[in-house]
Every structure is written in structure tokens, then in C-alpha cells.
Coordinates of C-alpha atoms in Angstrom, one line a residue:
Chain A
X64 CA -14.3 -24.9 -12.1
X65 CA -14.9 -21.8 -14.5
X66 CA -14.1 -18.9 -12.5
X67 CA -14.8 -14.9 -13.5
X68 CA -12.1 -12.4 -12.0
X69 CA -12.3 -9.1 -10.7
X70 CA -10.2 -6.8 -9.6
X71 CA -10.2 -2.8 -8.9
X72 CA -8.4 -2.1 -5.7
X73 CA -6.4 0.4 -7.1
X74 CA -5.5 1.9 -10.6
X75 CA -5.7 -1.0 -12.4
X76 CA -9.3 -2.5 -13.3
X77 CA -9.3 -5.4 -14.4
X78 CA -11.0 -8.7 -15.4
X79 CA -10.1 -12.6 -16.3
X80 CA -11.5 -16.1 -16.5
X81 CA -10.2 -19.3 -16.0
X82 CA -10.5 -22.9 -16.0
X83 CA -9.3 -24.8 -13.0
X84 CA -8.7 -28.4 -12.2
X85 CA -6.7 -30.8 -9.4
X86 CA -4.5 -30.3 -12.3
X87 CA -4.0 -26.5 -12.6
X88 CA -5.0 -23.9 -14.9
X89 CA -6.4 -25.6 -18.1
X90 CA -7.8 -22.2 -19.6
X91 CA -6.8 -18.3 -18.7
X92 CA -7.9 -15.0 -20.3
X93 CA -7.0 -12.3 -18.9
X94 CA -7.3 -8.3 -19.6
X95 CA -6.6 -4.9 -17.8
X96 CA -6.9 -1.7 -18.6
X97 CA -4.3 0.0 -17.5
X98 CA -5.0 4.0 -16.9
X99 CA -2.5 5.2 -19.4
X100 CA -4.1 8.5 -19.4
X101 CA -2.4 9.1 -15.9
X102 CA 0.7 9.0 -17.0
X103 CA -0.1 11.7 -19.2
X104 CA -0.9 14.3 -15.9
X105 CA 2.0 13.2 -13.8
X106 CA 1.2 10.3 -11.8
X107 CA -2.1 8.1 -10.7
X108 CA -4.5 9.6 -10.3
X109 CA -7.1 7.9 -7.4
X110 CA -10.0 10.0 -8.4
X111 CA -10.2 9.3 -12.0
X112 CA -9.1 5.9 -10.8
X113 CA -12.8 5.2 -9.1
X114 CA -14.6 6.6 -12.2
X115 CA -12.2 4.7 -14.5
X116 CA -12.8 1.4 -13.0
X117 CA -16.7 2.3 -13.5
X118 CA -16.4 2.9 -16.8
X119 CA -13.5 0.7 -17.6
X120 CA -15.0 -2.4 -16.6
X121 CA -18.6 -2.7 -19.0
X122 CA -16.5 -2.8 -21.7
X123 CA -13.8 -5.3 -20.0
X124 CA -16.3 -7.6 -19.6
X125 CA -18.0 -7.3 -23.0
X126 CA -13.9 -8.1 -24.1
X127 CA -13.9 -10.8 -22.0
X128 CA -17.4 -12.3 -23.2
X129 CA -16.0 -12.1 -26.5
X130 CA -12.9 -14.1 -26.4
X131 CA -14.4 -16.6 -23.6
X132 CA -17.6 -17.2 -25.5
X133 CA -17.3 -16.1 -28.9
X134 CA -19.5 -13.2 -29.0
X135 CA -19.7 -9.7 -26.8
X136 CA -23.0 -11.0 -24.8
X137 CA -23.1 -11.2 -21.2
X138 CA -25.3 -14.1 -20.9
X139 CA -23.2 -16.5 -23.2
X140 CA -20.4 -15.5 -20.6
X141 CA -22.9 -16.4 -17.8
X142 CA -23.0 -19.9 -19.4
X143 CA -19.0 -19.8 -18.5
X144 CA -18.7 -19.1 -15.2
X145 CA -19.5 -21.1 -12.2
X146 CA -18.1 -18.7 -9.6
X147 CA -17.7 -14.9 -9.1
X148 CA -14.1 -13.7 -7.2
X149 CA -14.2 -10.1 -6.7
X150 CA -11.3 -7.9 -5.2
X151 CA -12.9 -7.0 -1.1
X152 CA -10.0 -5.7 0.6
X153 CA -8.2 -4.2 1.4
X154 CA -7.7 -1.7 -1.4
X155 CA -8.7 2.1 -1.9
X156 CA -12.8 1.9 -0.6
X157 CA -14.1 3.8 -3.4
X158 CA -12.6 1.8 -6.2
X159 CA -13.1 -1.7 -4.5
X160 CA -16.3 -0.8 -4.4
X161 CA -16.5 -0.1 -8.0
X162 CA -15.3 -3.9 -9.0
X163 CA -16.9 -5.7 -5.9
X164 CA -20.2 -4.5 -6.7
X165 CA -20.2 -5.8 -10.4
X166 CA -19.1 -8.9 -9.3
X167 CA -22.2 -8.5 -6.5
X168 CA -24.5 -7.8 -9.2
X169 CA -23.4 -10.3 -12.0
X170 CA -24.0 -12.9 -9.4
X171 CA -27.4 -11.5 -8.6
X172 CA -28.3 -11.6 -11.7
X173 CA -27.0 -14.8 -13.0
X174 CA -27.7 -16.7 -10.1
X175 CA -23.8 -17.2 -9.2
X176 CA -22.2 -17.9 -5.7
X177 CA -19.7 -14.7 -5.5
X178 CA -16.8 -14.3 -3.1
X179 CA -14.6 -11.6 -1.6
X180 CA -11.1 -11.8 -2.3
X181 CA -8.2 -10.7 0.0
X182 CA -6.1 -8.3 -2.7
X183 CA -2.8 -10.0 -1.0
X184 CA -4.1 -13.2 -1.4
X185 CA -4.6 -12.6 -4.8
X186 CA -0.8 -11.3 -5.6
X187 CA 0.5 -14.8 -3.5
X188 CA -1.9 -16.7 -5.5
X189 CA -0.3 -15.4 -8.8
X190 CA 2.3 -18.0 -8.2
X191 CA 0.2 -20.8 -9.0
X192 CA -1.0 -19.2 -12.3
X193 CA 0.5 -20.5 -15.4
X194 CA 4.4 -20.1 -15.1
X195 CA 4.5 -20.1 -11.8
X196 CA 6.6 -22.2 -9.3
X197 CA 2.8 -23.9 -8.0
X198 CA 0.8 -24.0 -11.6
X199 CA 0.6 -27.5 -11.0
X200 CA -0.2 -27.7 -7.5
X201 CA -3.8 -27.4 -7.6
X202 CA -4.5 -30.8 -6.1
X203 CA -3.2 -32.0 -2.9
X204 CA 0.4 -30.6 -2.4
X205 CA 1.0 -30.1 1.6
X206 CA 4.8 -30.7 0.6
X207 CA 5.1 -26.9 -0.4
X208 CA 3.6 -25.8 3.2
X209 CA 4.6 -24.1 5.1
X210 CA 5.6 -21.4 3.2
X211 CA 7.2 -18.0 3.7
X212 CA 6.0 -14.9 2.0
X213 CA 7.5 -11.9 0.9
X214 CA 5.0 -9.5 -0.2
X215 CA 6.3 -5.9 -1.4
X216 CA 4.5 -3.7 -4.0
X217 CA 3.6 0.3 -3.6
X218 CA 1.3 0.0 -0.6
X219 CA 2.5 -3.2 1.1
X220 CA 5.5 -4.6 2.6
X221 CA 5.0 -7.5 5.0
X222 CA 6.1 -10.9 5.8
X223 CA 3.3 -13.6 6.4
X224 CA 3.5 -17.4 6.8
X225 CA 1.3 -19.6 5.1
X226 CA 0.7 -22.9 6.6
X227 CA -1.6 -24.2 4.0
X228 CA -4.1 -23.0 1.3
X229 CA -6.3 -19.6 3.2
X230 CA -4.2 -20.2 6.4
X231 CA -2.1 -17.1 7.2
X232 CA -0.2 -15.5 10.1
X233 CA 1.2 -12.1 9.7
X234 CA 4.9 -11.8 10.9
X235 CA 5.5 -8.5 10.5
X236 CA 5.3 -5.5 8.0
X237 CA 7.0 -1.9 7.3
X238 CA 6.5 0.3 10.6
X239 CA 5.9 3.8 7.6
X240 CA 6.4 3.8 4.1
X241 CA 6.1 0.4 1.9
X242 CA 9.0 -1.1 -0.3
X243 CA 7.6 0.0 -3.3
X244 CA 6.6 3.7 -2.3
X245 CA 10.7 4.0 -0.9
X246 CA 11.4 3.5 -5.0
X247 CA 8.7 5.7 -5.9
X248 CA 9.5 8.6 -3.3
X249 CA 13.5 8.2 -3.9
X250 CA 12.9 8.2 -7.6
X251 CA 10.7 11.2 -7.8
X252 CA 13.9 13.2 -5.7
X253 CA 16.4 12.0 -8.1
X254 CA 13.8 13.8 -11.1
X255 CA 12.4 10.6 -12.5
X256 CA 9.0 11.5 -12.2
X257 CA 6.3 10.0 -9.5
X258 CA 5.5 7.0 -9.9
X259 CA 9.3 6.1 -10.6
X260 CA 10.3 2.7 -9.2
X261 CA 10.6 1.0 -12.2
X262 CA 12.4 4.2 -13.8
X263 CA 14.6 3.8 -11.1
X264 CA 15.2 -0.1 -10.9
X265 CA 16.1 0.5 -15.2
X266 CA 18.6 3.2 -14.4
X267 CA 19.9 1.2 -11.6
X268 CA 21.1 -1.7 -14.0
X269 CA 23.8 1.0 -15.9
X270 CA 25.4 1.7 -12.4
X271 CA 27.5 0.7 -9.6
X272 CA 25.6 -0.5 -6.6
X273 CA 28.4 -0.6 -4.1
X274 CA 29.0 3.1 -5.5
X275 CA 27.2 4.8 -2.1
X276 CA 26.3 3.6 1.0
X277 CA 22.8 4.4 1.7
X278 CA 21.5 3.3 5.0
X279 CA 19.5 -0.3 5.5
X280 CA 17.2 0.2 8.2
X281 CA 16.3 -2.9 10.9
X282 CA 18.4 -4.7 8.5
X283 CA 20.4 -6.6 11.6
X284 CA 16.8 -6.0 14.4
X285 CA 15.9 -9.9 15.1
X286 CA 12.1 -9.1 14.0
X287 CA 10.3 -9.3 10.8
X288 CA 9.3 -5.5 10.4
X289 CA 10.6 -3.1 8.2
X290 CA 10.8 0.5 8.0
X291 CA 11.6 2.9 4.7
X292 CA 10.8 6.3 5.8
X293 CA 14.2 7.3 7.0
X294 CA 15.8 6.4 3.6
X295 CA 13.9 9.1 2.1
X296 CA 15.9 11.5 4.4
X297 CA 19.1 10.1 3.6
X298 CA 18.9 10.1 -0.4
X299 CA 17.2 14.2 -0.1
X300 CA 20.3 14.9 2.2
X301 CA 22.6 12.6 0.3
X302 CA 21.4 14.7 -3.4
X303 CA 21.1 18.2 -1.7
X304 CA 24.9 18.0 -1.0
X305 CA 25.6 16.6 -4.8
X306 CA 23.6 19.5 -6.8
X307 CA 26.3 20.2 -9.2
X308 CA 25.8 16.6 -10.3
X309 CA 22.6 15.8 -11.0
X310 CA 22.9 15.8 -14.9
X311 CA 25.7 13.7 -14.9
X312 CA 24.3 10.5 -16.5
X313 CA 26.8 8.3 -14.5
X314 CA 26.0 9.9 -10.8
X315 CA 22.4 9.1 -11.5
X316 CA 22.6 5.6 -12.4
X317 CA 25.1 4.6 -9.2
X318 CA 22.8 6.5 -6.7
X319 CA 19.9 4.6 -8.1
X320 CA 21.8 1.1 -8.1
X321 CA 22.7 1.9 -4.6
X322 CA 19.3 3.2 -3.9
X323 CA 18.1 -0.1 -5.3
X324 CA 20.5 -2.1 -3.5
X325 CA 20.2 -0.8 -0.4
X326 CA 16.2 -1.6 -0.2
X327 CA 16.7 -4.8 -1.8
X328 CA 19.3 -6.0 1.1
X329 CA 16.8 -5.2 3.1
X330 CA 14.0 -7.0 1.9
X331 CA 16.5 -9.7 1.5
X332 CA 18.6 -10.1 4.5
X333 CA 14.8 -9.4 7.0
X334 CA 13.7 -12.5 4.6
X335 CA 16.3 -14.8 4.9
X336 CA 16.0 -14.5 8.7
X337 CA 12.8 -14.9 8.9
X338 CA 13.6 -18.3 6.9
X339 CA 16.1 -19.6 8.9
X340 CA 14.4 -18.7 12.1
X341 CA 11.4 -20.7 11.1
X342 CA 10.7 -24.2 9.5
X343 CA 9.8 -23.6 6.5
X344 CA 9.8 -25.6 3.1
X345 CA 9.5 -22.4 0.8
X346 CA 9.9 -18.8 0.5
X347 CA 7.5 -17.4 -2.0
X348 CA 7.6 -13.9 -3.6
X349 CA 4.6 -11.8 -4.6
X350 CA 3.6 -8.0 -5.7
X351 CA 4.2 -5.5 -7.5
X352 CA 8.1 -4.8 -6.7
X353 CA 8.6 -9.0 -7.3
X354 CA 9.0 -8.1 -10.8
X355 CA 12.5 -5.9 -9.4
X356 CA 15.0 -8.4 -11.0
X357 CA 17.7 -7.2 -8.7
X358 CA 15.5 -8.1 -5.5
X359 CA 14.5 -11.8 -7.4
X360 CA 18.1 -12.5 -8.0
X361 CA 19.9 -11.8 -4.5
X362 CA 16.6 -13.3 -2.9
X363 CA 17.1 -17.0 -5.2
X364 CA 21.1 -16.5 -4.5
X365 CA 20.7 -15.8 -0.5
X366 CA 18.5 -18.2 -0.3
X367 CA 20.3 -20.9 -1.6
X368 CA 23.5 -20.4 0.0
X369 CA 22.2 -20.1 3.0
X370 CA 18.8 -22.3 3.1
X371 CA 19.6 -24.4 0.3
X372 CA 16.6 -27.3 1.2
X373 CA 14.2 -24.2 1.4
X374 CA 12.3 -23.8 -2.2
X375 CA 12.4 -20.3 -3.8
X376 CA 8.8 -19.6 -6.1
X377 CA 8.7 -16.2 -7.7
X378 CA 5.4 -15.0 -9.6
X379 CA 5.6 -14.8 -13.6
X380 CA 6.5 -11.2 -14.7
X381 CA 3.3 -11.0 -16.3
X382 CA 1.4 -11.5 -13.4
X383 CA 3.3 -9.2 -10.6
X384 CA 1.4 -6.2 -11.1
X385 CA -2.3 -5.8 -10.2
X386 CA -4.2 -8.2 -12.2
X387 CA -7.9 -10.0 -11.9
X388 CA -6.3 -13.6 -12.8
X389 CA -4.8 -14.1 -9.6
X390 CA -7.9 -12.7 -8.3
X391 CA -9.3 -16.0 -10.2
X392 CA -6.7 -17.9 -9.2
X393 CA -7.9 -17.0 -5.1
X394 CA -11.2 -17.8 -6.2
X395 CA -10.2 -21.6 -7.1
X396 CA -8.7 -22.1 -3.2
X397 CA -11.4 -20.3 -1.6
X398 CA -14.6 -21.6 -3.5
X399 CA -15.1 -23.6 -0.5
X400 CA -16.1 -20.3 1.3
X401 CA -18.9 -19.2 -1.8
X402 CA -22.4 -19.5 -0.8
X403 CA -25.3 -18.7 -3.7
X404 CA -26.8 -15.5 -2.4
X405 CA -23.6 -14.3 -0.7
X406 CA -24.0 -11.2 -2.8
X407 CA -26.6 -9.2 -0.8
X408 CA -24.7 -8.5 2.1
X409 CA -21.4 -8.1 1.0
X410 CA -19.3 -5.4 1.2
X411 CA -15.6 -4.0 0.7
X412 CA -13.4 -3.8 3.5
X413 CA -10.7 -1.0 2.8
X414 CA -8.7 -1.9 5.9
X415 CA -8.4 -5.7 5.5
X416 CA -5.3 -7.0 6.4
X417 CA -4.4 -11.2 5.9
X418 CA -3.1 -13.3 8.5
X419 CA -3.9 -10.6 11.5
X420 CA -4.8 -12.1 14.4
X421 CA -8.1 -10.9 15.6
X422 CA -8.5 -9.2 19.1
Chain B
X160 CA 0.9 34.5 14.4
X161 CA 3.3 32.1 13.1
X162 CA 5.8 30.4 15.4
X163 CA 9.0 28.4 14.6
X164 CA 11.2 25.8 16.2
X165 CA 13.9 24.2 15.7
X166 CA 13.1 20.0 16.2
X167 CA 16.6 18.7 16.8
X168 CA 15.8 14.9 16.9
X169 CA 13.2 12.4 16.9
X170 CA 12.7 13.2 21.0
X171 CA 12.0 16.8 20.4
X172 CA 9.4 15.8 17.6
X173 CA 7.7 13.4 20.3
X174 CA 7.4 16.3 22.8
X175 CA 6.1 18.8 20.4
X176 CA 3.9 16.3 19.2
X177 CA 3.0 15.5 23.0
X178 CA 2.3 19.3 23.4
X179 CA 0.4 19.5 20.1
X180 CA -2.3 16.6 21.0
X181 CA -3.7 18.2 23.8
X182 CA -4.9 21.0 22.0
X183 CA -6.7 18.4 19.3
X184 CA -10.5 19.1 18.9
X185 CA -13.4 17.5 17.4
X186 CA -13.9 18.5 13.8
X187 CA -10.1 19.8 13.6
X188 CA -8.0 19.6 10.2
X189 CA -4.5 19.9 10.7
X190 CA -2.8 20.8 7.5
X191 CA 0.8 19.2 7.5
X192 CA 3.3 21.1 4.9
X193 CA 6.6 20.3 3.9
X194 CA 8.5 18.1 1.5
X195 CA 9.5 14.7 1.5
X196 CA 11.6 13.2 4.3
X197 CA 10.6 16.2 6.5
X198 CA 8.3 14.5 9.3
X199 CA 5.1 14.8 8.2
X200 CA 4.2 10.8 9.0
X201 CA 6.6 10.4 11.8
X202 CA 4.7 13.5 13.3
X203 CA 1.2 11.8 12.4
X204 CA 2.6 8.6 14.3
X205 CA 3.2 10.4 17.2
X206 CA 0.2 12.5 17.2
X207 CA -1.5 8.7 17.1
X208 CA 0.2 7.4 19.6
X209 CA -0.7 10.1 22.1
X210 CA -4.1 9.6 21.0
X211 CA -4.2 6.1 21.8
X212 CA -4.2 4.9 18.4
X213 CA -3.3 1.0 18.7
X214 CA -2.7 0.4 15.5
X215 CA 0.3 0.9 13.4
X216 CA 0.6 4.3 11.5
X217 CA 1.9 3.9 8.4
X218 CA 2.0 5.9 5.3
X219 CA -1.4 6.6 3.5
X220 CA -0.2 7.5 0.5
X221 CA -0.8 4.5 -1.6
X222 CA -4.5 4.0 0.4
X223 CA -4.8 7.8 0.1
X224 CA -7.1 7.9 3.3
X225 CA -6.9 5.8 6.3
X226 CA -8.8 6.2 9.5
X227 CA -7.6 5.1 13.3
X228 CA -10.0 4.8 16.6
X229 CA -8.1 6.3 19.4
X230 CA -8.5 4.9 23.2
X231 CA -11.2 5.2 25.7
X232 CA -9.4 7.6 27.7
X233 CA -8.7 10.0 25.1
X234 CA -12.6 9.7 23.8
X235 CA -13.9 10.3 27.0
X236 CA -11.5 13.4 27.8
X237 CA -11.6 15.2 24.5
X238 CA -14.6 13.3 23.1
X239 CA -12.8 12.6 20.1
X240 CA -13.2 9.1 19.1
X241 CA -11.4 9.3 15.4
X242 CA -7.9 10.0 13.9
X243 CA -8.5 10.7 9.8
X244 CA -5.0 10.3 8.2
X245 CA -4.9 11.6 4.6
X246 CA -2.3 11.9 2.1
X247 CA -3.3 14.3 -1.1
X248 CA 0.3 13.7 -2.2
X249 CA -1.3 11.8 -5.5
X250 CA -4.5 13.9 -5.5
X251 CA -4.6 16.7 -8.0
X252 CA -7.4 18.8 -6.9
X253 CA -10.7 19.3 -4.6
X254 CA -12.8 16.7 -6.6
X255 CA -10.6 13.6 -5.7
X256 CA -10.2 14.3 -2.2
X257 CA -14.3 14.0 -2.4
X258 CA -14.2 10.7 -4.4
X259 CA -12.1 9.2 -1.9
X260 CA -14.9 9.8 1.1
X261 CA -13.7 13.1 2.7
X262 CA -17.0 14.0 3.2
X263 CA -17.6 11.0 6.0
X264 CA -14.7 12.9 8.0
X265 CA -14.8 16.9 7.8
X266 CA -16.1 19.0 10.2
X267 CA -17.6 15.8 12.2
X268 CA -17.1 16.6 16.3
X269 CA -15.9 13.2 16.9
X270 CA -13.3 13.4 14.2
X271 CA -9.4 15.1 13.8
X272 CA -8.0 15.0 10.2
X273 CA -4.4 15.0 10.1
X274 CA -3.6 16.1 6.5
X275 CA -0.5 15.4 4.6
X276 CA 0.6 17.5 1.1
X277 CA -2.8 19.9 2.8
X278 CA -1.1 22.4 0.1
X279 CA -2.0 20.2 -3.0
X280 CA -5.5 21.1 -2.6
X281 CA -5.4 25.0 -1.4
X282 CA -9.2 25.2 -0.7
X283 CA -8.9 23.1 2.1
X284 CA -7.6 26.1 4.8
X285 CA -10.6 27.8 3.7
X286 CA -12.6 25.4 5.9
X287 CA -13.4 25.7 10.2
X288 CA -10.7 24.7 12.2
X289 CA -8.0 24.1 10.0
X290 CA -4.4 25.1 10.9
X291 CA -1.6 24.2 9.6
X292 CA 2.0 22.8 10.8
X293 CA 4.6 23.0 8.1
X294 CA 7.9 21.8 8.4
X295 CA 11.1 22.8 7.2
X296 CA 14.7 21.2 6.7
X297 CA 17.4 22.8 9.3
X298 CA 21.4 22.5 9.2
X299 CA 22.1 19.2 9.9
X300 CA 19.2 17.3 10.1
X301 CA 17.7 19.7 12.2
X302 CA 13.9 20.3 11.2
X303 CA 12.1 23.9 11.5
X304 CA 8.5 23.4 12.7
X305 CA 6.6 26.4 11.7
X306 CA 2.8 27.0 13.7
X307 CA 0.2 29.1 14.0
X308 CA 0.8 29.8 17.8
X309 CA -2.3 31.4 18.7
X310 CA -4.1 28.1 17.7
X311 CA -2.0 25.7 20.0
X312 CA -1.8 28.0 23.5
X313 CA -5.7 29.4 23.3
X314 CA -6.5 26.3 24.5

């Protein structure tokens, strides 16, 4: 199955294609276009975001045409592509609808099923792209079910389980602010710009982690929800004292290794009981903040001292930030789902939230 | 005139919060002020809460813009039937907090906007009904909750 990726939750637009068999990925292309330009004026900026994504992905596509087909023309891509995954949900509503709708009006016009992706979905499904733990386990493999997931990126930190392929149960997830935003917010107090998670998680790996003791919230609460917000408080308390320090090179890289260890004991200790408290044959990573190294590390370690049976699967580094193969990738397991026609009363669904059980 | 008081714990955030709800009106924007760590969300959760949001309030601003239906009771006693919670704490001026949807949300009568980083975008206490709630860091963890106090006991 040739499958055509979108994806514009977010910042990021982007766009893929790939090949699919009972035997994995045979053939992947993949391209975003990453807003660079926001950098430039401190930060993301949404806004530009939703009018970037409409004018980002034409010319993705042409790309894409191009190195699929051989030649920049939309209809020798349409010759490629036997199903349509968009991005639905949940996501910012004005730039889902940017992607969504060019996936709605590709497959009116080339007379393609199209489908509505799950954005989460998408970042667990990155694990059976190539390089990842499942890229062969596109045909029957029930031995990997059920599986544990750990999904933490700048808007999202929840535990779900999955008990086979589009069969999900939300455990729990962060009671405030998200994994991901905790590095952002804590970075941006220490001066390393907004967003600075990744700034921080570099600095982290010159200093000592066990340096300060920054509080781990619900780290010991027998549940599987989280909660960042108070961190935030500690760190602007724990710098206000510490002024006279703030140049110091070596002061900046242990508060941010014990910044960084402190939410990554988190995410792993909350994990590792969610393991052990269920049966469960793996523990999957996926997101954004999966490409933390400290966080991949202690999870694999903890993990396998401690549920050494239990299979750890992270995501390849290339695909942990937003990205329309996994997107693809969603597509393959939920084709079942795509009706032809589907297109003209589909729309995005900001709030969407995997694995909740309706009331 | 502005009023200030000093929020000594969670508890007294809750009551202020508890005090502050009941003078919630259709087509109200509550500008929320102050830096990060102060309270701003954990204010907005309670606010919810004593709305009878079901849902859990969580911070909006990686979706930028997140809206909440609050209960029967509280629909049919202040006929106000949804929360708006935005965060302009990534938005740069007046323009994206129109590309994200605002419009769908100001000045409706069944709507109250709580709005985080309201000081991002300045033109926003220009409009009807907004007021704002800004809050400070006190000695010890202590927060200083500053009001306009004509706007919470006229009603």
C-alpha cells in the first residue's frame, strides 16, 4: 500500500509517502519544512504557523512529487498513492485545518479514500518506521501487545495502553503543564530562550545532576498522572535566591542537569509503575521529548532491572519530532477505517484525545 | 480601584477563586497578569472547577486556545454555558490571537474568556468587560493578587 502523509498540527508542516507491506516499510520519503524564520523573532510563532502551513505545503508536495515520481506534477504523484492520511486531531484548529483540508481535497480530486489521523497515534506509530523497534512488524505480531506508552512532547504527557493496533485506553496524563513545556518554561527562566528544552537537555550533559534537589511531583502517588506546574515555582524560587550566579557557566549546567533529571525521574519512575502494575509485554516511547537521551537511557536501564521480560522500543531520533511519515505510517494500520468519499464530511477535531473513554 | 491580597496557599487561592466565580458574566474577559509560576493556570483550574467544568484544565499554551462547557447548574444560574481558556504566552501581537479563532469567543453572552499573558497583546483591555487579575510573587511563597475591586463587589 502507497500511502501520502500529512501532517500540520502544529509548527511543523509537513508531508511523506511510503510503501507498506506485511513486511514493513519497503519505500519512505519524507520532508518538512521546519519554520526557521521563528526562531529568528523569539519563539513559535502559531499565527504565521497557520499561514505557513498554507503556503508551506504546495510546494512540499510539488518536492515530494518530484522525488516519488520523477517530475514536480501532481498527477504522476496521484498515480502513487493509494491512500490519503491527514493529521485530524487533536492539534492547534486552525493549522490542522490547513493540512486536513489538502489531504480532503487531493482525495476529491484524485478519487482517493482519505483518513483522519490521531496526531498521538501518529508519534506511537513512528516506532514502526524504519529504525524502529516494530519496522518489521507490519504483519501479524500480537506478541508485542499489550504495550505501554509513554507519550511526552511540548503539549502532551500521558500514559495510554495499547492492546493492539487502533486499540487504546488512556491511563492517565499531566494534571497542568506537559513534560516538554516544564523544559521549555524552566529553560526560558534560566535565560536560554523560549522554546529551550533542547538548549536545556545540551547544557544538562556538562553538569552534575545530583548537584540540586529539585522537587518530583506525584513521583511516589500510586496513579498514572503527572503534574509539572509546581516545578516552575521551585526553579524561579530556586534562581531568584542564586542571582549573583547566573553567569557562572558551571551553576547553569548543574541546575539544568538537575532540572533535567528531576522531570526525567519522573516520567520514569510514574512509567515503571505503571509497568509493573500491569501485564504488559512492552513499554514504548514516543514524542517530541523521546529524543531526551537522558530520559531514553534511565527509562531502558529502569526498565530492565526492574521488568527485565518487559520490551523497551524507543522511536528513531529522526522521527521524534513532528513529522508526516508517521502520520503515513498510522495511515498503513488504519486503512481499514478509509472509505472513498470520506472527504466531504470530514473535519479536524482540535480537542481529540486517544484512548478516552467516551461518556 | 485596585485591590491586593496576600494568597498564602493553595486554600486561599481556592476561596478567592470561589469568591471571584460568582461575579463571572456572559461575554466577560478576564485578563490574568503575572509571570511564570505565579498561579495563573492553577487559578484558571479553579475558576473551572467552580464552574462545573468536568474536564481537566491543563495548560493551553502549546494548544494556544482551549474551550470547556461548564455544568447545567451553573448555565442555568448565570447562563453562561462556556469557559474560553487562552494562553497568548507564544502569540506576538493582535493578528495571531485572530488566526487562532478569537473571534468565535469575544463578547459572546454565553461565553467567559479567562486570558493568560492578557499583557502580550495590550489592545485586548480596550474591549467590554475586560478586567484584569494580576498576580504577584510575595515573601515566601506568598502570592499578591492584585484586582480591580469595583468590578468583583458591584455585582
Amino acid at each position: 500500500m502507497r500511502i501520502l502523509g500529512i501532517e500540520s498540527s502544529c509548527d511543523e508542516s509537513a508531508v511523506a509517502w511510503l510503501e507498506a507491506g506485511p513486511t514493513g516499510v519497503r519505500k519512505l520519503t519524507h520532508l518538512v519544512a521546519s519554520q526557521e524564520i521563528h526562531a529568528k523573532y523569539g519563539g513559535v510563532v502559531p499565527e504565521v504557523a497557520a499561514r505557513e502551513h498554507s503556503s508551506a505545503l504546495p510546494p512540499l508536495l510539488a518536492a515530494l512529487a518530484d522525488k516519488v515520481a520523477g517530475k514536480p506534477d501532481g498527477r504522476l504523484l496521484a498515480r502513487q498513492v493509494d491512500l490519503i492520511a491527514a493529521t485530524r486531531g487533536p492539534g492547534l484548529i486552525t493549522s490542522l485545518k490547513v493540512g486536513l483540508d489538502t489531504g480532503r481535497a487531493l482525495a476529491a480530486a484524485w478519487r482517493k479514500p482519505v483518513i483522519g489521523i490521531n496526531h498521538i497515534e501518529g508519534h506511537i506509530y513512528a516506532n514502526w518506521l524504519p529504525g524502529g523497534a516494530f519496522d518489521k512488524g507490519y504483519g501479524r505480531a500480537p506478541d508485542v501487545f499489550p504495550i505501554l506508552v509513554l507519550v511526552v512532547s511540548g503539549g502532551h504527557t500521558e500514559l495510554l495502553m495499547m492492546k493492539g493496533h487502533g486499540r487504546f485506553q488512556l491511563l492517565g496524563a499531566t494534571r497542568d503543564d506537559a513534560a516538554g513545556e516544564a523544559f521549555d518554561k524552566t529553560a526560558k527562566m534560566m535565560g536560554l530562550g523560549y522554546p529551550g528544552g533542547p538548549a536545556l537537555s545540551k547544557l544538562a550533559t556538562n553538569g552534575d545532576p545530583r548537584k540540586y534537589d529539585f522537587p518530583r511531583p506525584m513521583i511516589n502517588e500510586p496513579h498514572d498522572e503527572f503534574s509539572f506546574a509546581g516545578l516552575k515555582t521551585a526553579v524561579r524560587y530556586f534562581l531568584r535566591d542564586r542571582q549573583g550566579s547566573m553567569a557562572e557557566q558551571t551553576f547553569l549546567a548543574d541546575t539544568a542537569a538537575s532540572v533535567d533529571q528531576a522531570i526525567v525521574d519522573v516520567l520514569v519512575a510514574k512509567t515503571v509503575r505503571a509497568a509493573k502494575a500491569r501485564k504488559v509485554r512492552t513499554v514504548l516511547l514516543a514524542g517530541g521529548v523521546a529524543a531526551n537521551r537522558k530520559l531514553r537511557g534511565s527509562l531502558a536501564a529502569r526498565l530492565a532491572a526492574e521488568v527485565p521480560d518487559v520490551r523497551f522500543a524507543e522511536p528513531p531520533l529522526e522521527y521524534c519530532t513532528d513529522n508526516a511519515a508517521m502520520i503515513a505510517a498510522a495511515g498503513y494500520f488504519n486503512a481499514k477505517r478509509a472509505r472513498l468519499g470520506d472527504w466531504v464530511g470530514m473535519d479536524a477535531d482540535p480537542h481529540w484525545e486517544l484512548g478516552r473513554q467516551r461518556h | 480601584m485596585k485591590k491586593t491580597i496576600v494568597i498564602k496557599n493553595l486554600h486561599d487561592l481556592h476561596l478567592f477563586a470561589k469568591r471571584f466565580s460568582r461575579t463571572l458574566r456572559g461575554g466577560d474577559i478576564i485578563g490574568l497578569v503575572g509571570d511564570l509560576g505565579s498561579g495563573k493556570t492553577t487559578f484558571v483550574q479553579h475558576l473551572a472547577e467552580d464552574m462545573g467544568v468536568k474536564k481537566t484544565v491543563r495548560s493551553p499554551t502549546f494548544v494556544l486556545l482551549q474551550e470547556y462547557q461548564t455544568s447545567k447548574e451553573f448555565r442555568e444560574k448565570y447562563n453562561v454555558s462556556r469557559l474560553c481558556h487562552i494562553d497568548a504566552y507564544r502569540l506576538n501581537n493582535e493578528n495571531e490571537l485572530f488566526a487562532i479563532g478569537f473571534e468565535d469567543y469575544v463578547e459572546r453572552h454565553d461565553t467567559v474568556i479567562l486570558f493568560e499573558w492578557a499583557d502580550r497583546i495590550p489592545s485586548v483591555q480596550w474591549l467590554d468587560h475586560y478586567r484584569e487579575v494580576r498576580f504577584d510573587f510575595g515573601e515566601e511563597g506568598q502570592r499578591l493578587v492584585t484586582y480591580d475591586k469595583k468590578s468583583i463587589s458591584k455585582r
